[in-house]
mmCIF file of C-alpha atoms and ligand atoms in Angstrom:
data_model
loop_
_atom_site.group_PDB
_atom_site.id
_atom_site.type_symbol
_atom_site.label_atom_id
_atom_site.label_comp_id
_atom_site.label_asym_id
_atom_site.label_seq_id
_atom_site.Cartn_x
_atom_site.Cartn_y
_atom_site.Cartn_z
ATOM 1 C CA MET A 28 -0.018 -0.141 -0.124
ATOM 2 C CA SER A 29 1.347 3.473 -0.609
ATOM 3 C CA GLY A 30 1.922 6.265 1.731
ATOM 4 C CA SER A 31 -0.180 8.768 0.315
ATOM 5 C CA ASN A 32 -3.869 9.141 0.791
ATOM 6 C CA ASP A 33 -4.469 11.475 -2.260
ATOM 7 C CA HIS A 34 -6.033 9.538 -4.431
ATOM 8 C CA ILE A 35 -8.463 8.100 -2.359
ATOM 9 C CA GLY A 36 -12.205 9.506 -2.972
ATOM 10 C CA ALA A 37 -14.047 10.753 -0.076
ATOM 11 C CA ALA A 38 -15.508 7.516 0.826
ATOM 12 C CA ALA A 39 -12.603 5.338 1.314
ATOM 13 C CA ARG A 40 -10.739 5.280 4.480
ATOM 14 C CA ARG A 41 -7.708 3.484 5.243
ATOM 15 C CA TYR A 42 -8.662 0.245 7.013
ATOM 16 C CA GLY A 43 -8.018 0.113 10.709
ATOM 17 C CA LYS A 44 -9.209 -0.184 14.116
ATOM 18 C CA ALA A 45 -11.426 2.596 13.621
ATOM 19 C CA THR A 46 -12.769 2.426 10.562
ATOM 20 C CA LEU A 47 -13.355 -1.244 11.328
ATOM 21 C CA ALA A 48 -15.388 -0.316 13.915
ATOM 22 C CA GLU A 49 -17.350 2.342 11.796
ATOM 23 C CA ALA A 50 -18.205 -0.538 9.170
ATOM 24 C CA VAL A 51 -19.729 -2.842 11.867
ATOM 25 C CA ALA A 52 -21.793 -0.249 13.041
ATOM 26 C CA ARG A 53 -23.001 0.829 9.979
ATOM 27 C CA LEU A 54 -23.835 -2.657 8.727
ATOM 28 C CA ARG A 55 -25.492 -3.321 11.861
ATOM 29 C CA ASP A 56 -27.709 -0.349 11.322
ATOM 30 C CA GLY A 57 -28.719 -1.712 8.146
ATOM 31 C CA GLY A 58 -25.815 0.158 5.709
ATOM 32 C CA LEU A 59 -23.690 -0.278 2.983
ATOM 33 C CA VAL A 60 -20.159 -0.945 3.294
ATOM 34 C CA ALA A 61 -17.692 -1.476 0.342
ATOM 35 C CA VAL A 62 -14.317 -4.323 1.411
ATOM 36 C CA PRO A 63 -11.943 -5.743 -0.341
ATOM 37 C CA THR A 64 -11.664 -9.763 -0.439
ATOM 38 C CA GLU A 65 -8.744 -11.640 -2.325
ATOM 39 C CA THR A 66 -10.918 -11.665 -5.825
ATOM 40 C CA VAL A 67 -12.319 -8.303 -5.735
ATOM 41 C CA TYR A 68 -14.169 -5.309 -3.603
ATOM 42 C CA GLY A 69 -17.453 -6.285 -2.425
ATOM 43 C CA LEU A 70 -20.708 -4.057 -1.752
ATOM 44 C CA ALA A 71 -21.455 -5.531 1.748
ATOM 45 C CA ALA A 72 -24.837 -5.829 3.748
ATOM 46 C CA ASP A 73 -26.694 -7.652 6.456
ATOM 47 C CA SER A 74 -28.035 -10.775 4.474
ATOM 48 C CA THR A 75 -31.044 -11.227 7.062
ATOM 49 C CA ASP A 76 -32.058 -7.182 6.496
ATOM 50 C CA ALA A 77 -34.228 -6.428 3.394
ATOM 51 C CA ALA A 78 -34.254 -3.611 3.489
ATOM 52 C CA ALA A 79 -30.134 -3.200 3.604
ATOM 53 C CA VAL A 80 -30.278 -5.964 0.608
ATOM 54 C CA ALA A 81 -32.476 -3.833 -1.249
ATOM 55 C CA GLU A 82 -30.152 -0.950 -1.230
ATOM 56 C CA ILE A 83 -27.465 -3.191 -2.565
ATOM 57 C CA TYR A 84 -29.581 -4.127 -5.927
ATOM 58 C CA ARG A 85 -30.523 -0.381 -5.635
ATOM 59 C CA ALA A 86 -26.499 1.029 -5.228
ATOM 60 C CA LYS A 87 -25.639 -1.339 -8.253
ATOM 61 C CA GLY A 88 -28.721 -0.725 -10.557
ATOM 62 C CA ARG A 89 -28.429 -4.632 -10.659
ATOM 63 C CA PRO A 90 -31.954 -6.677 -11.893
ATOM 64 C CA ASP A 91 -33.410 -8.228 -9.338
ATOM 65 C CA PHE A 92 -33.389 -11.580 -10.591
ATOM 66 C CA ASN A 93 -29.657 -12.074 -10.033
ATOM 67 C CA PRO A 94 -28.972 -13.725 -6.524
ATOM 68 C CA LEU A 95 -26.134 -12.582 -4.188
ATOM 69 C CA ILE A 96 -23.326 -14.722 -2.743
ATOM 70 C CA VAL A 97 -23.398 -14.740 1.096
ATOM 71 C CA HIS A 98 -19.864 -14.211 3.092
ATOM 72 C CA VAL A 99 -19.683 -16.177 6.384
ATOM 73 C CA SER A 100 -16.437 -16.742 8.761
ATOM 74 C CA ASP A 101 -16.439 -20.612 8.511
ATOM 75 C CA LEU A 102 -18.010 -23.960 7.218
ATOM 76 C CA ASP A 103 -19.929 -24.043 10.225
ATOM 77 C CA THR A 104 -21.722 -20.890 10.094
ATOM 78 C CA ALA A 105 -21.966 -21.951 6.555
ATOM 79 C CA ARG A 106 -23.850 -24.711 7.714
ATOM 80 C CA THR A 107 -26.548 -22.797 9.097
ATOM 81 C CA LEU A 108 -27.625 -21.204 5.768
ATOM 82 C CA GLY A 109 -27.067 -24.122 3.777
ATOM 83 C CA GLN A 110 -27.010 -28.188 3.405
ATOM 84 C CA PHE A 111 -23.662 -29.496 2.791
ATOM 85 C CA ASN A 112 -23.691 -32.940 1.438
ATOM 86 C CA GLU A 113 -20.241 -34.961 0.955
ATOM 87 C CA ARG A 114 -19.413 -33.216 -2.024
ATOM 88 C CA ALA A 115 -19.787 -30.100 -0.855
ATOM 89 C CA ALA A 116 -18.130 -30.427 1.930
ATOM 90 C CA GLY A 117 -14.911 -31.401 0.613
ATOM 91 C CA PHE A 118 -14.969 -28.666 -1.352
ATOM 92 C CA ALA A 119 -15.079 -26.271 1.313
ATOM 93 C CA ALA A 120 -12.463 -28.200 3.619
ATOM 94 C CA ALA A 121 -10.200 -28.283 0.107
ATOM 95 C CA PHE A 122 -10.628 -24.277 -0.560
ATOM 96 C CA TRP A 123 -12.002 -22.497 2.059
ATOM 97 C CA PRO A 124 -11.036 -19.702 3.127
ATOM 98 C CA GLY A 125 -10.923 -18.655 -0.579
ATOM 99 C CA PRO A 126 -11.691 -17.618 -3.748
ATOM 100 C CA LEU A 127 -14.745 -20.123 -4.020
ATOM 101 C CA THR A 128 -18.488 -20.044 -4.227
ATOM 102 C CA LEU A 129 -20.742 -23.188 -3.366
ATOM 103 C CA VAL A 130 -24.173 -23.314 -4.791
ATOM 104 C CA VAL A 131 -26.124 -25.553 -2.150
ATOM 105 C CA PRO A 132 -29.798 -25.996 -1.396
ATOM 106 C CA LYS A 133 -30.851 -23.551 1.607
ATOM 107 C CA THR A 134 -31.573 -24.921 4.861
ATOM 108 C CA GLU A 135 -35.032 -25.167 6.027
ATOM 109 C CA ASP A 136 -34.810 -21.868 8.461
ATOM 110 C CA CYS A 137 -32.354 -20.155 6.310
ATOM 111 C CA PRO A 138 -32.457 -16.712 7.977
ATOM 112 C CA VAL A 139 -31.262 -14.526 5.135
ATOM 113 C CA THR A 140 -34.046 -12.456 2.995
ATOM 114 C CA ALA A 141 -35.765 -13.718 -0.048
ATOM 115 C CA ALA A 142 -34.060 -11.122 -1.998
ATOM 116 C CA VAL A 143 -30.639 -12.472 -2.060
ATOM 117 C CA THR A 144 -31.560 -15.840 -3.529
ATOM 118 C CA ALA A 145 -33.867 -14.475 -5.725
ATOM 119 C CA GLY A 146 -36.733 -16.886 -5.224
ATOM 120 C CA LEU A 147 -34.149 -19.634 -5.938
ATOM 121 C CA ASP A 148 -34.436 -22.879 -3.499
ATOM 122 C CA THR A 149 -30.529 -22.769 -3.183
ATOM 123 C CA ILE A 150 -28.268 -20.260 -2.360
ATOM 124 C CA ALA A 151 -24.504 -19.081 -3.007
ATOM 125 C CA LEU A 152 -21.652 -19.085 -0.160
ATOM 126 C CA ARG A 153 -18.409 -18.136 0.289
ATOM 127 C CA VAL A 154 -16.113 -18.194 3.172
ATOM 128 C CA PRO A 155 -13.403 -15.613 1.803
ATOM 129 C CA ALA A 156 -9.840 -15.392 2.973
ATOM 130 C CA HIS A 157 -8.837 -11.553 3.146
ATOM 131 C CA PRO A 158 -8.004 -10.440 6.870
ATOM 132 C CA VAL A 159 -10.073 -7.213 6.200
ATOM 133 C CA MET A 160 -13.466 -9.384 5.139
ATOM 134 C CA ARG A 161 -12.558 -11.861 7.602
ATOM 135 C CA GLU A 162 -12.012 -9.279 10.655
ATOM 136 C CA LEU A 163 -15.556 -7.509 9.562
ATOM 137 C CA LEU A 164 -17.344 -11.079 9.256
ATOM 138 C CA GLN A 165 -16.110 -11.946 12.676
ATOM 139 C CA VAL A 166 -16.423 -8.520 14.968
ATOM 140 C CA SER A 167 -20.004 -7.944 13.228
ATOM 141 C CA GLY A 168 -21.060 -11.882 13.207
ATOM 142 C CA LEU A 169 -22.970 -10.779 10.565
ATOM 143 C CA PHE A 170 -23.576 -12.797 7.326
ATOM 144 C CA LEU A 171 -22.535 -10.553 4.639
ATOM 145 C CA ALA A 172 -24.471 -10.377 0.998
ATOM 146 C CA ALA A 173 -21.883 -8.838 -1.346
ATOM 147 C CA PRO A 174 -21.546 -8.511 -4.990
ATOM 148 C CA SER A 175 -18.621 -7.058 -6.912
ATOM 149 C CA ALA A 176 -18.920 -3.356 -5.703
ATOM 150 C CA ASN A 177 -19.703 -2.132 -9.093
ATOM 151 C CA ARG A 178 -22.721 -0.853 -11.262
ATOM 152 C CA SER A 179 -24.343 -3.772 -12.612
ATOM 153 C CA GLY A 180 -22.587 -4.997 -15.665
ATOM 154 C CA GLY A 181 -19.407 -3.053 -15.302
ATOM 155 C CA ILE A 182 -15.884 -3.937 -14.766
ATOM 156 C CA SER A 183 -15.293 -5.479 -11.069
ATOM 157 C CA PRO A 184 -13.233 -3.231 -8.594
ATOM 158 C CA THR A 185 -9.702 -4.449 -7.712
ATOM 159 C CA THR A 186 -9.214 -0.946 -5.472
ATOM 160 C CA ALA A 187 -10.778 1.059 -3.813
ATOM 161 C CA ASP A 188 -10.490 4.008 -5.926
ATOM 162 C CA HIS A 189 -12.125 1.531 -8.483
ATOM 163 C CA VAL A 190 -15.174 1.602 -6.260
ATOM 164 C CA THR A 191 -15.409 5.265 -5.926
ATOM 165 C CA ARG A 192 -15.377 5.671 -9.631
ATOM 166 C CA SER A 193 -18.097 3.147 -10.579
ATOM 167 C CA LEU A 194 -20.483 3.587 -7.554
ATOM 168 C CA GLY A 195 -19.532 7.488 -6.722
ATOM 169 C CA LYS A 196 -21.886 8.474 -3.824
ATOM 170 C CA ALA A 197 -23.647 5.645 -3.619
ATOM 171 C CA VAL A 198 -21.426 4.298 -1.009
ATOM 172 C CA PRO A 199 -20.624 5.976 2.161
ATOM 173 C CA LEU A 200 -17.702 3.710 3.481
ATOM 174 C CA ILE A 201 -15.338 2.101 1.811
ATOM 175 C CA LEU A 202 -12.801 -0.072 3.622
ATOM 176 C CA ASP A 203 -9.488 0.443 1.940
ATOM 177 C CA GLY A 204 -7.273 -2.315 2.374
ATOM 178 C CA GLY A 205 -4.997 -1.945 -0.911
ATOM 179 C CA PRO A 206 -5.399 -4.140 -4.504
ATOM 180 C CA CYS A 207 -6.797 -7.277 -4.088
ATOM 181 C CA GLU A 208 -4.178 -10.001 -4.804
ATOM 182 C CA ARG A 209 -6.261 -12.634 -6.739
ATOM 183 C CA GLY A 210 -7.936 -9.806 -9.233
ATOM 184 C CA ILE A 211 -10.805 -12.215 -10.197
ATOM 185 C CA GLU A 212 -14.179 -13.243 -8.534
ATOM 186 C CA SER A 213 -14.383 -16.410 -7.272
ATOM 187 C CA SER A 214 -15.333 -19.965 -9.042
ATOM 188 C CA ILE A 215 -18.666 -20.303 -8.597
ATOM 189 C CA VAL A 216 -19.255 -24.148 -8.263
ATOM 190 C CA ALA A 217 -23.092 -25.866 -8.426
ATOM 191 C CA ILE A 218 -23.883 -28.904 -6.226
ATOM 192 C CA ASP A 219 -25.691 -31.501 -7.443
ATOM 193 C CA GLY A 220 -26.140 -34.487 -5.072
ATOM 194 C CA ASP A 221 -22.593 -36.084 -5.827
ATOM 195 C CA ASP A 222 -21.902 -34.438 -9.158
ATOM 196 C CA TYR A 223 -20.900 -30.428 -9.576
ATOM 197 C CA ARG A 224 -21.285 -27.758 -12.518
ATOM 198 C CA ILE A 225 -18.951 -24.934 -13.027
ATOM 199 C CA LEU A 226 -21.210 -22.076 -13.312
ATOM 200 C CA ARG A 227 -18.028 -19.457 -13.026
ATOM 201 C CA PRO A 228 -14.474 -20.109 -13.696
ATOM 202 C CA GLY A 229 -11.995 -18.291 -11.081
ATOM 203 C CA PRO A 230 -9.150 -18.946 -9.160
ATOM 204 C CA VAL A 231 -9.575 -22.177 -8.129
ATOM 205 C CA THR A 232 -9.417 -24.246 -11.450
ATOM 206 C CA ALA A 233 -11.388 -27.266 -12.906
ATOM 207 C CA ALA A 234 -8.498 -29.465 -12.412
ATOM 208 C CA GLN A 235 -8.069 -28.590 -8.864
ATOM 209 C CA LEU A 236 -11.476 -29.844 -8.300
ATOM 210 C CA GLU A 237 -11.400 -32.768 -9.860
ATOM 211 C CA THR A 238 -8.382 -33.321 -7.594
ATOM 212 C CA ILE A 239 -10.570 -33.621 -4.969
ATOM 213 C CA ALA A 240 -13.547 -34.566 -6.016
ATOM 214 C CA GLY A 241 -12.235 -37.161 -8.108
ATOM 215 C CA LYS A 242 -14.151 -36.754 -11.086
ATOM 216 C CA PRO A 243 -14.499 -34.229 -13.569
ATOM 217 C CA PRO A 244 -17.310 -31.722 -13.537
ATOM 218 C CA ALA A 245 -20.776 -32.382 -15.023
ATOM 219 C CA THR A 246 -21.072 -29.789 -18.169
ATOM 220 C CA ALA A 247 -23.325 -26.997 -17.204
ATOM 221 C CA ARG A 248 -26.900 -26.988 -18.498
ATOM 222 C CA ILE A 249 -27.225 -25.754 -22.159
ATOM 223 C CA GLY A 250 -29.105 -22.626 -22.862
ATOM 224 C CA LYS A 251 -30.019 -21.992 -19.276
ATOM 225 C CA ILE A 252 -28.401 -19.613 -17.630
ATOM 226 C CA GLU A 253 -27.928 -20.335 -13.953
ATOM 227 C CA ALA A 254 -25.226 -17.963 -12.757
ATOM 228 C CA PRO A 255 -26.257 -14.167 -14.156
ATOM 229 C CA GLY A 256 -22.829 -13.155 -14.131
ATOM 230 C CA GLN A 257 -23.073 -15.871 -17.169
ATOM 231 C CA LEU A 258 -24.921 -13.213 -19.304
ATOM 232 C CA ALA A 259 -23.133 -12.551 -22.894
ATOM 233 C CA SER A 260 -22.038 -9.052 -21.928
ATOM 234 C CA HIS A 261 -21.139 -8.418 -18.401
ATOM 235 C CA TYR A 262 -17.621 -6.955 -16.984
ATOM 236 C CA ALA A 263 -17.487 -4.521 -19.488
ATOM 237 C CA PRO A 264 -16.089 -1.269 -20.533
ATOM 238 C CA ALA A 265 -17.661 1.215 -22.037
ATOM 239 C CA LYS A 266 -15.184 1.280 -24.996
ATOM 240 C CA PRO A 267 -15.362 -1.532 -27.883
ATOM 241 C CA VAL A 268 -12.734 -4.238 -27.371
ATOM 242 C CA ARG A 269 -11.028 -6.727 -29.829
ATOM 243 C CA LEU A 270 -9.442 -9.680 -28.712
ATOM 244 C CA GLY A 271 -6.333 -12.115 -29.583
ATOM 245 C CA ALA A 272 -4.847 -8.928 -30.782
ATOM 246 C CA GLN A 273 -0.949 -9.097 -31.542
ATOM 247 C CA THR A 274 -0.606 -5.884 -32.698
ATOM 248 C CA ALA A 275 -2.391 -3.019 -32.094
ATOM 249 C CA MET A 276 -4.078 0.040 -33.943
ATOM 250 C CA ALA A 277 -3.248 3.614 -33.296
ATOM 251 C CA ASP A 278 -6.547 4.318 -31.676
ATOM 252 C CA GLU A 279 -6.640 1.429 -29.031
ATOM 253 C CA TYR A 280 -4.926 0.840 -26.070
ATOM 254 C CA HIS A 281 -3.270 -2.241 -26.172
ATOM 255 C CA ILE A 282 -3.342 -4.622 -23.231
ATOM 256 C CA GLY A 283 -0.247 -6.971 -23.550
ATOM 257 C CA PHE A 284 0.773 -10.527 -22.078
ATOM 258 C CA GLY A 285 3.631 -12.216 -22.086
ATOM 259 C CA PRO A 286 5.654 -11.131 -25.838
ATOM 260 C CA VAL A 287 3.129 -9.277 -26.666
ATOM 261 C CA ALA A 288 4.361 -5.865 -25.056
ATOM 262 C CA GLY A 289 1.378 -3.604 -25.250
ATOM 263 C CA ASP A 290 0.639 -0.488 -23.714
ATOM 264 C CA MET A 291 0.800 -2.336 -20.679
ATOM 265 C CA ASN A 292 1.462 -5.911 -19.791
ATOM 266 C CA LEU A 293 -0.547 -8.297 -17.438
ATOM 267 C CA SER A 294 2.568 -10.443 -17.149
ATOM 268 C CA GLU A 295 5.607 -10.348 -19.027
ATOM 269 C CA ASP A 296 6.605 -13.526 -17.511
ATOM 270 C CA SER A 297 3.313 -15.314 -19.147
ATOM 271 C CA ASP A 298 2.407 -15.737 -15.413
ATOM 272 C CA LEU A 299 -1.563 -16.014 -15.595
ATOM 273 C CA ALA A 300 -1.953 -15.694 -11.563
ATOM 274 C CA GLU A 301 0.110 -11.773 -12.295
ATOM 275 C CA ALA A 302 -2.022 -11.386 -15.176
ATOM 276 C CA ALA A 303 -5.769 -12.326 -13.220
ATOM 277 C CA SER A 304 -4.505 -9.961 -10.223
ATOM 278 C CA LEU A 305 -4.195 -6.993 -13.220
ATOM 279 C CA LEU A 306 -6.928 -7.765 -15.671
ATOM 280 C CA PHE A 307 -9.791 -5.580 -14.294
ATOM 281 C CA ALA A 308 -7.204 -2.726 -13.345
ATOM 282 C CA ALA A 309 -6.001 -2.730 -16.981
ATOM 283 C CA LEU A 310 -9.738 -2.840 -18.107
ATOM 284 C CA HIS A 311 -10.294 0.360 -15.806
ATOM 285 C CA ASP A 312 -7.075 2.196 -16.928
ATOM 286 C CA ALA A 313 -7.986 1.382 -20.907
ATOM 287 C CA ASP A 314 -11.678 2.733 -20.365
ATOM 288 C CA ALA A 315 -10.129 6.168 -18.947
ATOM 289 C CA SER A 316 -7.371 6.417 -21.588
ATOM 290 C CA ASP A 317 -7.635 8.902 -24.867
ATOM 291 C CA ARG A 318 -8.163 6.006 -27.035
ATOM 292 C CA LEU A 319 -11.126 5.380 -28.825
ATOM 293 C CA ARG A 320 -10.892 1.469 -28.596
ATOM 294 C CA ILE A 321 -9.161 -1.367 -26.472
ATOM 295 C CA ALA A 322 -7.349 -4.352 -27.634
ATOM 296 C CA VAL A 323 -5.858 -7.691 -25.690
ATOM 297 C CA ALA A 324 -3.325 -9.729 -26.529
ATOM 298 C CA PRO A 325 -3.971 -13.354 -26.836
ATOM 299 C CA ILE A 326 -4.235 -15.158 -23.377
ATOM 300 C CA PRO A 327 -3.773 -19.246 -22.781
ATOM 301 C CA GLU A 328 -6.967 -20.943 -22.305
ATOM 302 C CA THR A 329 -5.441 -22.855 -19.959
ATOM 303 C CA GLU A 330 -6.066 -22.945 -15.491
ATOM 304 C CA ILE A 331 -6.891 -19.433 -14.593
ATOM 305 C CA GLY A 332 -6.410 -18.513 -18.054
ATOM 306 C CA LEU A 333 -9.685 -20.000 -18.991
ATOM 307 C CA ALA A 334 -11.164 -17.737 -16.119
ATOM 308 C CA LEU A 335 -9.276 -14.263 -18.105
ATOM 309 C CA ASN A 336 -10.768 -15.525 -21.434
ATOM 310 C CA ASP A 337 -14.540 -16.420 -19.546
ATOM 311 C CA ARG A 338 -14.226 -12.670 -17.997
ATOM 312 C CA LEU A 339 -12.652 -10.705 -21.554
ATOM 313 C CA ARG A 340 -15.490 -12.856 -23.957
ATOM 314 C CA ARG A 341 -17.709 -10.931 -21.731
ATOM 315 C CA ALA A 342 -15.840 -7.433 -21.982
ATOM 316 C CA ALA A 343 -16.211 -7.997 -25.595
ATOM 317 C CA SER A 344 -19.172 -8.638 -26.213
ATOM 318 C CA PRO A 345 -21.958 -6.466 -28.075
ATOM 319 C CA LYS A 346 -23.951 -4.343 -25.467
HETATM 320 O O1 LIG B 413 -15.286 -13.301 -5.754
HETATM 321 C C1 LIG B 413 -16.702 -13.027 -5.766
HETATM 322 O O2 LIG B 413 -17.553 -13.760 -5.793
HETATM 323 C C2 LIG B 413 -17.215 -11.905 -5.434
HETATM 324 C C3 LIG B 413 -16.292 -11.313 -4.018
HETATM 325 C C4 LIG B 413 -17.178 -9.576 -3.632
HETATM 326 O O3 LIG B 413 -16.932 -12.280 -2.506
HETATM 327 N N1 LIG B 413 -18.471 -11.655 -5.523
HETATM 328 C C5 LIG B 413 -19.051 -11.511 -6.750
HETATM 329 O O4 LIG B 413 -20.392 -11.141 -6.563
HETATM 330 O O5 LIG B 413 -18.106 -11.697 -7.838
HETATM 331 P P1 LIG B 413 -21.495 -11.190 -8.033
HETATM 332 O O6 LIG B 413 -22.473 -10.847 -7.684
HETATM 333 O O7 LIG B 413 -20.813 -9.743 -8.693
HETATM 334 O O8 LIG B 413 -21.259 -12.257 -8.982
HETATM 335 C C6 LIG B 413 -22.363 -12.973 -7.994
HETATM 336 C C7 LIG B 413 -22.769 -14.298 -8.895
HETATM 337 C C8 LIG B 413 -23.527 -14.123 -9.653
HETATM 338 O O9 LIG B 413 -23.539 -14.276 -11.186
HETATM 339 C C9 LIG B 413 -24.797 -14.760 -9.682
HETATM 340 O O10 LIG B 413 -25.787 -15.133 -10.127
HETATM 341 C C10 LIG B 413 -24.367 -16.196 -8.928
HETATM 342 O O11 LIG B 413 -23.191 -15.671 -8.374
HETATM 343 N N2 LIG B 413 -25.254 -16.607 -7.682
HETATM 344 C C11 LIG B 413 -25.916 -16.160 -6.677
HETATM 345 N N3 LIG B 413 -26.359 -16.844 -6.511
HETATM 346 C C12 LIG B 413 -26.944 -17.860 -6.869
HETATM 347 C C13 LIG B 413 -27.654 -19.042 -6.944
HETATM 348 N N4 LIG B 413 -28.107 -19.331 -5.173
HETATM 349 N N5 LIG B 413 -27.570 -20.041 -7.814
HETATM 350 C C14 LIG B 413 -26.659 -19.390 -8.806
HETATM 351 N N6 LIG B 413 -25.837 -18.684 -8.357
HETATM 352 C C15 LIG B 413 -26.001 -17.577 -7.769
HETATM 353 MG MG1 LIG B 414 -20.180 -8.498 -10.318
#
């Protein structure tokens, strides 16, 4: 984290004891707080408070058919909200705390307000690894609904400054914990009895899941949008995006990778994890640049490269 506060917007405040206490008070009072996780910044509210959850949808301009992820401290707490069979518990044991969201059947007495799950009988649960989010969960004792802290359909935020630029005055407090280490949203996995399906590729790869499960994921049901983050246009900059670009035109901001230098380079060493951590910041910068269009170098379709290409295809999809 840099020593200067100059770039920080009015609502963004460096994480510390006092700001954490203020965040807890605001959340208990039904307010919204933007908070860093290891993936992207989330826009958090008490998931049992219908009015607070309605505020999330309003602040993001998010369609109300798109359900939210609920963040909890540990698997025991998660079990009060969702039903964990052996398959789900196995994944939780292997990857929590971490960038994996599990979609499981809700418990019968699940206290989460209906809007969080958008009327589904399943719930998306995650135990995040970021120390600021973990402390917020532990100190508040709340189950925090938190989508990415951006306007619906826009680029996800990996710094407090991105949150300020995307949501502006809609968020009264942003806990600034520096840039997010992973930089790309959690993998979302739906549990279906003994089977599992990857609804959104992310930092936990198919190969890692297969190692734990001892079998590959079932294929997603064709034609059915199961996680609305799967909508064709999403994570979208305002400018047109061209993919697979070895070279760029004069009016294009070129996002490079490996040997393709670009105006900026996601990873000169072709390290996909490093590239993931920088992708959304690069799209934010490209969008804010004086070039009219964005070109992106080819990214290999392996490991977390699958998640990068998933986000890039949606970013490039016509709005
Ligand atoms: O890394 C992340 O997951 C970040 C951080 C803040 O935790 N959160 C995030 O939230 O990316 P959001 O709202 O941008 O994406 C959540 C995705 C949406 O695509 C939503 O459709 C899906 O999770 N989802 C939530 N509940 C679901 C459910 N019951 N069944 C299927 N998909 C669900
Ligand atoms: Mg999002």
